[in-house]
């Protein structure tokens, strides 16, 4: 794995996994989840990247502006910024690997954010893990997670319309989310791997009939900082790609 | 955007490729390095990105900070041939070697929970460590802890009984008897829930001796406890646990009672940052950059 900063002013953090053995002819971009979901899913997506690289794919994981190891602040970032980060990351991966980015793995709300990528990058395969396709759906989940916080912590949140999962978001975050409708990427192959307790199945069925249900408990909104390591989900994603 | 007075550099250290992000002031840095260890199995960004905020704040004060993914955590590969304790020491040596090339001569190590225990053990073994920031670190339950604990439980029981009596009055005599029967049955199978320390092997380590050793060497310790760390329940417990035979004048003990173990909210983390930066400025005044 090669860590580096890229993008305008070198503000985005990337972790590049170079293909092992005989390289395939295209690369895989992993667009992880946002806010604290990204920290929880880090280990699982690292395993996916390692396995895809071992199978001969160049892989890039990256952190969105203001999240993970990237610079900036969530308070100054919009959904448009994060959507643009995916496009920039795809271009960067094509540049460093010398192969076009043809496969995209999205997780949670990244499945909505990735909509703009097909305007610049011809994606052939899209794999979605527990996708959240509408902004309103994710906002609902964020608020439910917030409500589960103990009262003593709720009292320590200065603005409950801006702070979600320990991160202060921009002043327009809620309005931006509400305006985000379900999207469908224009790609040849769309599939989804969903874990136990997945909601909004009907919305997902409207964009793909290739849905695999895995008996794994992925509690994205849990108020814990432990890592998420659903091995059956990782196996399902890798089986589809390798 | 990232504060322009700070630069961030990703690192792969040593033969195994130990991962870290080094954050430095763009102008003159002090001779002190600030190393942040993993909290449990979380990557080096820490819970709710707390380590990033701490590293940035400490770099703004003039130190070169290094958020480290210890072996087997975050982006760093495991060192299967070493015990976790030996791996932690080798991780530190590689991190310190990198910081030395930036002019660092001594380090402050910070860690939350298991990271605090690692930090203490590294400090006991490496003389280059001059400061420790221990967040919910190792502490033992003292006599006073038990008194507070029992008082808290008694208050809880009183509230519970009061609630049951109120419920019984509203249910009427027959409903109340049925309700009490069910409650008694439920209470009879209630057991003490396991707490954080039940999952640790701390008792096998002589950590009190480690405290004595590093304090005796003049290492400055900031020990911060949150309000949801079961082994700790009152200010002053740390000093009492160490006892009068250990010189604690270099120990600063802070109880952030409103904060939770992982500093979930932005305000909790803000209080923590102010606590850590304030302690650093007071204890290492010659190393602290003045900010306008």
Coordinates of C-alpha atoms in Angstrom, one line a residue:
Chain A
X1 CA 0.0 0.0 0.0
X2 CA 1.3 3.4 -1.0
X3 CA -0.1 6.4 1.0
X4 CA -0.1 9.8 -0.7
X5 CA -2.0 13.1 -1.0
X6 CA -3.6 14.2 -4.2
X7 CA -6.1 16.5 -5.8
X8 CA -6.1 20.3 -5.8
X9 CA -3.6 21.5 -3.2
X10 CA -2.9 17.9 -2.3
X11 CA -5.7 17.8 0.3
X12 CA -7.1 14.3 -0.4
X13 CA -5.6 11.2 1.2
X14 CA -5.2 8.1 -1.0
X15 CA -4.1 4.6 -0.2
X16 CA -3.0 3.0 -3.5
X17 CA -2.8 -0.8 -3.6
X18 CA -0.7 -1.8 -6.6
X19 CA -1.8 -5.0 -8.5
X20 CA 0.2 -8.1 -7.6
X21 CA 1.3 -10.6 -10.2
X22 CA -0.1 -10.2 -13.7
X23 CA -2.1 -7.0 -13.6
X24 CA -5.6 -6.8 -15.0
X25 CA -6.4 -4.1 -17.5
X26 CA -8.5 -1.9 -15.3
X27 CA -8.5 -0.5 -11.9
X28 CA -10.9 -0.5 -8.9
X29 CA -12.0 2.6 -7.0
X30 CA -13.4 2.2 -3.5
X31 CA -15.7 5.1 -2.4
X32 CA -16.3 4.4 1.3
X33 CA -19.0 5.8 3.6
X34 CA -19.1 9.3 5.1
X35 CA -18.7 10.6 8.6
X36 CA -18.2 8.1 11.4
X37 CA -19.4 5.2 9.1
X38 CA -16.1 5.7 7.3
X39 CA -14.0 5.1 10.4
X40 CA -16.0 2.0 11.3
X41 CA -15.8 0.5 7.8
X42 CA -12.0 1.3 7.4
X43 CA -10.8 -2.2 8.2
X44 CA -13.4 -4.0 6.1
X45 CA -12.6 -1.9 3.0
X46 CA -8.9 -2.4 3.6
X47 CA -9.5 -6.2 3.4
X48 CA -11.5 -5.7 0.1
X49 CA -8.6 -3.6 -1.4
X50 CA -6.0 -6.1 -0.3
X51 CA -7.8 -9.0 -1.9
X52 CA -8.6 -7.2 -5.1
X53 CA -4.9 -6.1 -5.4
X54 CA -3.8 -9.7 -4.8
X55 CA -6.1 -10.7 -7.7
X56 CA -4.3 -8.4 -10.0
X57 CA -6.3 -5.1 -9.8
X58 CA -4.9 -1.7 -9.0
X59 CA -7.0 -0.3 -6.2
X60 CA -7.4 3.1 -4.7
X61 CA -9.1 3.9 -1.4
X62 CA -9.4 7.5 -0.4
X63 CA -10.8 9.8 2.3
X64 CA -13.2 12.6 1.5
X65 CA -12.4 16.2 2.2
X66 CA -12.5 16.8 6.0
X67 CA -12.7 13.1 6.8
X68 CA -10.2 10.4 7.7
X69 CA -6.7 11.5 6.8
X70 CA -7.7 14.1 4.3
X71 CA -7.3 17.7 5.1
X72 CA -10.1 20.2 5.6
X73 CA -13.2 20.1 7.8
X74 CA -16.6 18.6 7.4
X75 CA -18.1 22.0 8.5
X76 CA -16.7 23.5 5.3
X77 CA -17.6 20.7 2.9
X78 CA -20.7 20.2 0.9
X79 CA -22.1 17.0 -0.6
X80 CA -21.1 18.4 -4.0
X81 CA -17.5 18.6 -2.7
X82 CA -17.6 14.9 -1.6
X83 CA -19.2 13.9 -4.9
X84 CA -16.4 15.8 -6.8
X85 CA -13.8 13.9 -4.6
X86 CA -15.0 10.6 -6.1
X87 CA -14.4 12.0 -9.6
X88 CA -11.0 13.3 -8.7
X89 CA -10.0 10.0 -7.1
X90 CA -11.1 8.0 -10.2
X91 CA -9.0 10.3 -12.4
X92 CA -6.0 10.0 -10.0
X93 CA -6.3 6.2 -10.0
X94 CA -6.3 6.1 -13.8
X95 CA -3.2 8.4 -13.8
X96 CA -1.1 6.4 -11.3
X97 CA -2.1 2.9 -12.5
X98 CA -2.0 3.6 -16.2
X99 CA -5.3 1.7 -16.4
X100 CA -8.8 3.2 -16.7
X101 CA -11.0 3.1 -13.6
X102 CA -13.7 0.7 -14.7
X103 CA -15.0 -0.7 -11.4
X104 CA -16.5 1.3 -8.6
X105 CA -17.3 0.0 -5.1
X106 CA -19.6 2.3 -3.2
X107 CA -20.7 2.0 0.3
X108 CA -23.7 3.6 2.0
X109 CA -24.4 7.2 0.8
X110 CA -21.4 7.1 -1.6
X111 CA -23.8 5.2 -3.8
X112 CA -25.7 8.4 -4.3
X113 CA -22.7 10.7 -4.4
X114 CA -21.1 8.6 -7.2
X115 CA -23.9 9.7 -9.6
X116 CA -21.7 12.3 -11.2
X117 CA -18.8 10.0 -12.0
X118 CA -20.3 8.5 -15.2
X119 CA -20.1 12.0 -16.8
X120 CA -16.4 11.8 -16.8
X121 CA -15.4 8.2 -16.4
X122 CA -16.9 5.2 -18.3
X123 CA -17.6 2.8 -15.4
X124 CA -18.5 -0.8 -16.4
X125 CA -19.2 -2.4 -13.0
X126 CA -20.7 -1.0 -9.9
X127 CA -20.9 -2.9 -6.6
X128 CA -22.8 -1.2 -3.8
X129 CA -22.6 -2.3 -0.1
X130 CA -25.6 -1.4 1.9
X131 CA -26.3 1.5 -0.4
X132 CA -28.3 4.5 0.7
X133 CA -29.7 6.0 -2.5
X134 CA -31.7 9.0 -1.3
X135 CA -30.5 11.8 0.9
X136 CA -33.7 11.8 2.9
X137 CA -33.2 8.1 3.8
X138 CA -29.8 8.7 5.2
X139 CA -30.9 11.8 7.1
X140 CA -33.6 9.7 8.7
X141 CA -30.9 7.2 9.8
X142 CA -28.6 9.8 11.1
X143 CA -31.4 11.3 13.2
X144 CA -32.3 7.9 14.5
X145 CA -28.7 7.4 15.5
X146 CA -28.6 10.7 17.2
X147 CA -31.8 9.9 19.2
X148 CA -30.1 6.8 20.5
X149 CA -27.4 8.8 22.2
X150 CA -27.6 9.0 26.0
X151 CA -29.3 12.3 27.1
X152 CA -26.1 13.4 28.8
X153 CA -24.4 13.4 25.4
X154 CA -27.3 14.9 23.5
X155 CA -27.0 17.9 25.9
X156 CA -23.5 18.4 24.7
X157 CA -24.4 18.8 21.1
X158 CA -24.6 22.4 20.3
X159 CA -26.6 22.2 17.1
X160 CA -28.4 18.9 16.4
X161 CA -29.1 19.9 12.8
X162 CA -25.4 20.2 12.1
X163 CA -23.6 17.7 14.3
X164 CA -24.1 14.1 13.2
X165 CA -22.1 11.0 14.4
X166 CA -19.6 13.3 16.1
X167 CA -18.9 15.4 13.1
X168 CA -20.0 19.0 12.6
X169 CA -21.4 19.3 9.1
X170 CA -22.0 22.5 7.0
X171 CA -24.9 24.8 7.6
X172 CA -26.6 23.6 4.4
X173 CA -25.9 19.8 5.0
X174 CA -29.5 18.9 6.0
X175 CA -31.0 20.9 3.1
X176 CA -28.6 19.3 0.7
X177 CA -29.4 15.8 1.9
X178 CA -33.1 16.4 1.6
X179 CA -32.7 17.5 -2.0
X180 CA -30.8 14.4 -3.0
X181 CA -33.1 12.0 -4.7
X182 CA -32.4 8.3 -5.5
X183 CA -30.0 8.0 -8.4
X184 CA -29.0 5.3 -10.8
X185 CA -25.6 5.1 -12.4
X186 CA -25.5 4.5 -16.1
X187 CA -23.3 1.3 -16.0
X188 CA -23.5 -2.1 -17.6
X189 CA -23.4 -4.1 -14.4
X190 CA -25.0 -3.0 -11.2
X191 CA -25.1 -5.2 -8.1
X192 CA -25.7 -4.7 -4.4
X193 CA -24.6 -6.6 -1.4
X194 CA -26.9 -5.9 1.6
X195 CA -26.7 -7.0 5.2
X196 CA -29.3 -7.9 7.7
X197 CA -31.6 -5.1 8.6
X198 CA -31.3 -3.3 5.2
X199 CA -34.0 -0.8 4.6
X200 CA -35.3 0.8 1.5
X201 CA -35.2 -2.4 -0.5
X202 CA -37.9 -1.1 -2.9
X203 CA -35.7 1.9 -3.8
X204 CA -32.8 -0.4 -4.5
X205 CA -34.9 -2.8 -6.6
X206 CA -35.8 0.1 -8.8
X207 CA -32.2 0.3 -10.0
X208 CA -31.0 -3.3 -9.9
X209 CA -32.3 -6.8 -9.7
X210 CA -28.9 -8.2 -8.8
X211 CA -29.2 -8.0 -5.0
X212 CA -27.4 -10.4 -2.7
X213 CA -28.5 -10.5 0.9
X214 CA -25.9 -11.5 3.5
X215 CA -26.7 -12.5 7.0
X216 CA -24.4 -10.0 8.7
X217 CA -25.1 -7.4 11.3
X218 CA -23.8 -4.0 10.1
X219 CA -25.0 -1.4 12.6
X220 CA -23.9 1.7 10.8
X221 CA -25.6 4.0 13.3
X222 CA -24.4 2.3 16.4
X223 CA -22.9 4.7 18.9
X224 CA -19.7 2.8 19.2
X225 CA -16.3 3.3 17.7
X226 CA -15.4 -0.3 17.2
X227 CA -14.5 -1.5 13.7
X228 CA -16.9 -3.2 11.4
X229 CA -15.7 -6.5 10.1
X230 CA -18.5 -8.5 8.4
X231 CA -16.4 -11.2 6.8
X232 CA -19.4 -12.6 4.8
X233 CA -20.0 -9.2 3.2
X234 CA -16.4 -8.8 2.3
X235 CA -16.4 -12.3 0.8
X236 CA -19.5 -11.5 -1.2
X237 CA -18.1 -8.3 -2.6
X238 CA -14.8 -9.9 -3.5
X239 CA -16.4 -12.9 -5.1
X240 CA -18.3 -10.6 -7.4
X241 CA -15.1 -8.8 -8.5
X242 CA -12.4 -11.4 -8.6
Chain B
X1 CA -9.1 23.6 4.6
X2 CA -6.2 22.3 6.6
X3 CA -4.6 25.2 8.5
X4 CA -1.9 26.5 6.1
X5 CA 0.6 26.8 8.9
X6 CA 0.7 22.9 9.2
X7 CA 1.9 20.4 6.7
X8 CA 0.9 16.7 6.7
X9 CA 3.1 13.9 5.3
X10 CA 2.1 10.2 5.0
X11 CA 4.9 7.8 6.1
X12 CA 5.8 4.2 5.7
X13 CA 8.4 3.4 8.3
X14 CA 10.9 0.5 8.7
X15 CA 11.0 -2.8 6.9
X16 CA 7.4 -3.7 7.5
X17 CA 6.0 -0.3 6.3
X18 CA 4.5 1.0 9.5
X19 CA 2.0 3.7 8.6
X20 CA 1.7 7.1 10.1
X21 CA 0.9 10.7 9.2
X22 CA 3.4 13.3 10.4
X23 CA 2.0 16.8 11.0
X24 CA 4.5 19.7 11.4
X25 CA 4.4 23.4 11.7
X26 CA 5.6 24.9 8.4
X27 CA 8.0 27.3 10.3
X28 CA 10.4 26.4 13.1
X29 CA 9.3 23.2 15.0
X30 CA 10.2 22.6 18.7
X31 CA 12.4 19.7 19.7
X32 CA 9.5 17.8 21.1
X33 CA 7.6 15.2 19.1
X34 CA 4.0 14.2 19.9
X35 CA 3.1 10.6 19.1
X36 CA -0.5 9.4 19.1
X37 CA -1.2 5.7 19.4
X38 CA -4.3 3.8 18.2
X39 CA -7.4 3.7 20.4
X40 CA -8.3 0.0 20.5
X41 CA -8.5 -1.3 16.9
X42 CA -9.5 2.0 15.4
X43 CA -7.3 3.5 12.7
X44 CA -4.9 6.3 13.5
X45 CA -7.6 9.0 12.9
X46 CA -9.0 7.9 16.3
X47 CA -12.6 7.9 17.5
X48 CA -14.6 10.6 15.7
X49 CA -11.3 11.8 14.2
X50 CA -10.1 12.9 17.6
X51 CA -6.4 12.1 16.9
X52 CA -6.4 14.3 13.8
X53 CA -7.8 17.2 15.8
X54 CA -5.2 16.6 18.6
X55 CA -2.3 16.3 16.2
X56 CA -3.3 19.5 14.4
X57 CA -3.7 21.4 17.7
X58 CA -0.3 20.2 18.9
X59 CA 1.4 21.1 15.7
X60 CA -0.1 24.6 15.9
X61 CA 1.7 24.8 19.3
X62 CA 5.0 24.0 17.6
X63 CA 5.5 20.2 18.0
X64 CA 5.9 17.7 15.2
X65 CA 3.1 15.3 15.7
X66 CA 2.9 11.7 14.4
X67 CA -0.3 9.7 14.3
X68 CA 0.8 6.2 14.2
X69 CA -0.9 3.0 13.2
X70 CA 0.7 0.5 15.5
X71 CA 1.6 -2.9 14.0
X72 CA -1.6 -4.8 13.0
X73 CA -3.8 -1.8 13.3
X74 CA -5.2 0.6 10.7
X75 CA -2.9 0.5 7.7
X76 CA 0.1 -1.1 9.3
X77 CA 0.9 -4.8 8.8
X78 CA 1.3 -7.1 11.8
X79 CA 4.7 -8.2 13.1
X80 CA 3.8 -11.9 13.7
X81 CA 7.1 -12.8 15.1
X82 CA 6.9 -10.3 18.0
X83 CA 4.7 -10.1 21.1
X84 CA 2.4 -7.1 21.2
X85 CA 4.6 -5.4 23.8
X86 CA 7.8 -5.9 21.8
X87 CA 6.0 -4.8 18.6
X88 CA 4.8 -1.6 20.4
X89 CA 8.4 -0.8 21.4
X90 CA 9.8 -1.4 17.9
X91 CA 6.9 0.7 16.5
X92 CA 8.0 3.5 18.8
X93 CA 11.6 3.2 17.9
X94 CA 10.8 3.5 14.2
X95 CA 8.5 6.5 14.8
X96 CA 11.1 8.2 17.0
X97 CA 13.9 7.6 14.4
X98 CA 11.8 9.4 11.8
X99 CA 11.0 12.3 14.2
X100 CA 14.7 12.6 15.1
X101 CA 15.4 13.4 11.4
X102 CA 13.0 16.4 11.9
X103 CA 15.1 17.7 14.8
X104 CA 13.0 16.0 17.6
X105 CA 15.0 15.0 20.7
X106 CA 12.2 13.9 23.1
X107 CA 8.6 12.8 22.8
X108 CA 5.2 13.0 24.4
X109 CA 3.1 9.9 23.8
X110 CA -0.7 10.1 23.8
X111 CA -3.2 7.2 23.9
X112 CA -6.8 6.4 24.7
X113 CA -7.7 3.3 26.7
X114 CA -5.4 0.5 25.4
X115 CA -3.3 3.2 23.7
X116 CA -2.8 4.7 27.2
X117 CA -1.5 1.4 28.5
X118 CA 0.8 1.0 25.5
X119 CA 2.1 4.6 26.0
X120 CA 2.9 4.0 29.7
X121 CA 4.8 0.8 28.9
X122 CA 6.8 2.4 26.1
X123 CA 7.7 5.3 28.4
X124 CA 8.9 2.9 31.0
X125 CA 11.2 1.3 28.5
X126 CA 12.4 4.3 26.5
X127 CA 14.1 7.3 28.1
X128 CA 13.4 9.6 25.1
X129 CA 9.8 9.9 26.4
X130 CA 9.4 13.0 28.5
X131 CA 5.6 13.3 28.6
X132 CA 2.5 11.2 28.6
X133 CA -1.1 12.0 27.8
X134 CA -3.2 9.1 29.1
X135 CA -6.9 9.1 28.3
X136 CA -8.8 6.7 30.4
X137 CA -5.6 4.9 31.3
X138 CA -4.9 2.3 33.9
X139 CA -6.1 3.0 37.4
X140 CA -7.2 0.7 40.2
X141 CA -10.3 0.9 42.3
X142 CA -9.5 2.5 45.7
X143 CA -11.5 2.4 49.0
X144 CA -13.0 5.7 48.0
X145 CA -14.0 4.4 44.6
X146 CA -16.0 1.6 46.3
X147 CA -17.7 4.2 48.6
X148 CA -18.7 6.4 45.6
X149 CA -19.7 3.3 43.7
X150 CA -22.0 2.1 46.5
X151 CA -23.4 5.6 47.0
X152 CA -24.2 5.8 43.3
X153 CA -25.8 2.4 43.3
X154 CA -27.9 3.3 46.4
X155 CA -29.1 6.5 44.7
X156 CA -30.0 4.4 41.6
X157 CA -31.9 1.8 43.6
X158 CA -33.8 4.5 45.5
X159 CA -34.9 6.0 42.2
X160 CA -35.9 2.6 41.0
X161 CA -38.0 1.8 44.1
X162 CA -39.7 5.2 43.9
X163 CA -40.6 4.5 40.3
X164 CA -42.0 1.0 41.1
X165 CA -44.1 2.4 44.0
X166 CA -45.5 5.1 41.7
X167 CA -46.3 2.5 39.1
X168 CA -47.9 0.2 41.6
X169 CA -50.2 3.0 42.9
X170 CA -51.3 3.6 39.3
X171 CA -51.9 -0.1 38.6
X172 CA -54.1 -0.9 41.5
X173 CA -53.5 -3.8 44.0
X174 CA -53.9 -6.8 41.7
X175 CA -51.9 -5.4 38.9
X176 CA -49.2 -4.3 41.4
X177 CA -48.8 -7.8 42.8
X178 CA -48.4 -9.3 39.3
X179 CA -46.0 -6.6 38.3
X180 CA -43.9 -7.1 41.5
X181 CA -43.8 -10.9 40.9
X182 CA -42.5 -10.3 37.4
X183 CA -39.9 -7.8 38.6
X184 CA -38.7 -10.1 41.4
X185 CA -38.3 -12.9 38.9
X186 CA -36.3 -10.7 36.6
X187 CA -34.2 -9.3 39.4
X188 CA -33.3 -12.9 40.5
X189 CA -31.7 -13.6 37.2
X190 CA -29.9 -10.2 37.1
X191 CA -26.1 -10.5 37.1
X192 CA -23.4 -7.9 37.3
X193 CA -22.7 -6.8 33.7
X194 CA -19.1 -7.1 32.6
X195 CA -17.1 -3.9 32.6
X196 CA -14.2 -2.7 30.4
X197 CA -11.6 -4.1 32.7
X198 CA -13.1 -7.6 32.5
X199 CA -11.7 -7.8 29.0
X200 CA -8.2 -6.7 29.8
X201 CA -5.0 -8.5 31.1
X202 CA -3.9 -5.4 33.0
X203 CA -3.8 -7.3 36.3
X204 CA -1.0 -9.4 34.9
X205 CA 1.1 -6.3 34.3
X206 CA 2.7 -4.3 37.1
X207 CA 1.6 -1.0 35.8
X208 CA 1.8 0.8 39.1
X209 CA 5.6 0.1 39.0
X210 CA 5.6 1.6 35.5
X211 CA 4.0 4.8 36.8
X212 CA 6.5 4.9 39.7
X213 CA 9.4 4.5 37.3
X214 CA 8.4 7.1 34.7
X215 CA 7.3 9.7 37.4
X216 CA 10.6 9.0 39.2
X217 CA 12.4 9.8 36.0
X218 CA 10.7 13.2 35.7
X219 CA 8.3 12.3 33.0
X220 CA 5.3 14.6 33.0
X221 CA 1.9 12.9 32.9
X222 CA -1.5 14.3 32.0
X223 CA -4.1 11.7 33.1
X224 CA -7.5 12.5 31.8
X225 CA -10.6 10.5 32.7
X226 CA -14.0 10.6 31.1
X227 CA -17.3 10.2 32.9
X228 CA -18.0 6.8 31.4
X229 CA -14.9 4.9 32.4
X230 CA -16.1 2.4 35.0
X231 CA -12.8 2.0 36.9
X232 CA -12.7 5.7 37.7
X233 CA -15.4 7.7 39.5
X234 CA -13.9 10.7 41.4
X235 CA -11.2 13.3 41.0
X236 CA -8.1 12.4 42.9
X237 CA -8.5 8.6 42.5
X238 CA -5.3 8.3 40.4
X239 CA -3.1 10.0 43.0
X240 CA -4.6 7.9 45.7
X241 CA -4.1 4.7 43.7
X242 CA -0.4 5.6 43.3
X243 CA -0.1 6.3 47.0
X244 CA 2.1 8.7 49.0
X245 CA 5.3 6.7 48.3
X246 CA 5.3 7.7 44.6
X247 CA 6.2 11.3 43.9
X248 CA 3.2 12.6 41.9
X249 CA 4.2 16.3 41.5
X250 CA 4.6 15.7 37.8
X251 CA 1.1 14.1 37.5
X252 CA -1.8 16.2 36.4
X253 CA -5.1 14.5 36.9
X254 CA -8.2 15.8 35.2
X255 CA -11.8 14.4 35.4
X256 CA -13.9 15.4 32.4
X257 CA -17.0 14.0 33.9
X258 CA -19.4 15.1 31.1
X259 CA -17.3 13.5 28.4
X260 CA -17.8 9.9 27.3
X261 CA -15.0 7.3 26.8
X262 CA -14.7 8.0 23.0
X263 CA -15.3 11.7 23.1
X264 CA -18.3 11.4 20.8
X265 CA -19.4 15.0 20.6
X266 CA -17.5 17.9 19.1
X267 CA -17.8 19.8 22.4
X268 CA -16.3 16.9 24.4
X269 CA -13.4 16.9 22.1
X270 CA -13.0 20.6 22.3
X271 CA -12.8 20.3 26.1
X272 CA -10.1 17.6 25.7
X273 CA -8.1 19.7 23.2
X274 CA -8.1 22.7 25.6
X275 CA -7.1 20.4 28.5
X276 CA -4.2 18.8 26.5
X277 CA -2.9 22.1 24.9
X278 CA -3.2 23.9 28.3
X279 CA -1.2 21.2 30.1
X280 CA 1.4 21.2 27.3
X281 CA 1.8 25.0 27.5
X282 CA 2.2 25.0 31.2
X283 CA 4.5 22.1 31.5
X284 CA 6.7 22.7 28.4
X285 CA 6.7 26.5 28.1
X286 CA 9.9 26.7 26.3
X287 CA 8.6 24.3 23.6
X288 CA 5.3 26.1 23.1
X289 CA 4.8 28.4 20.2
X290 CA 2.9 31.6 21.1
X291 CA -0.2 32.2 19.0
X292 CA -1.5 35.6 18.3

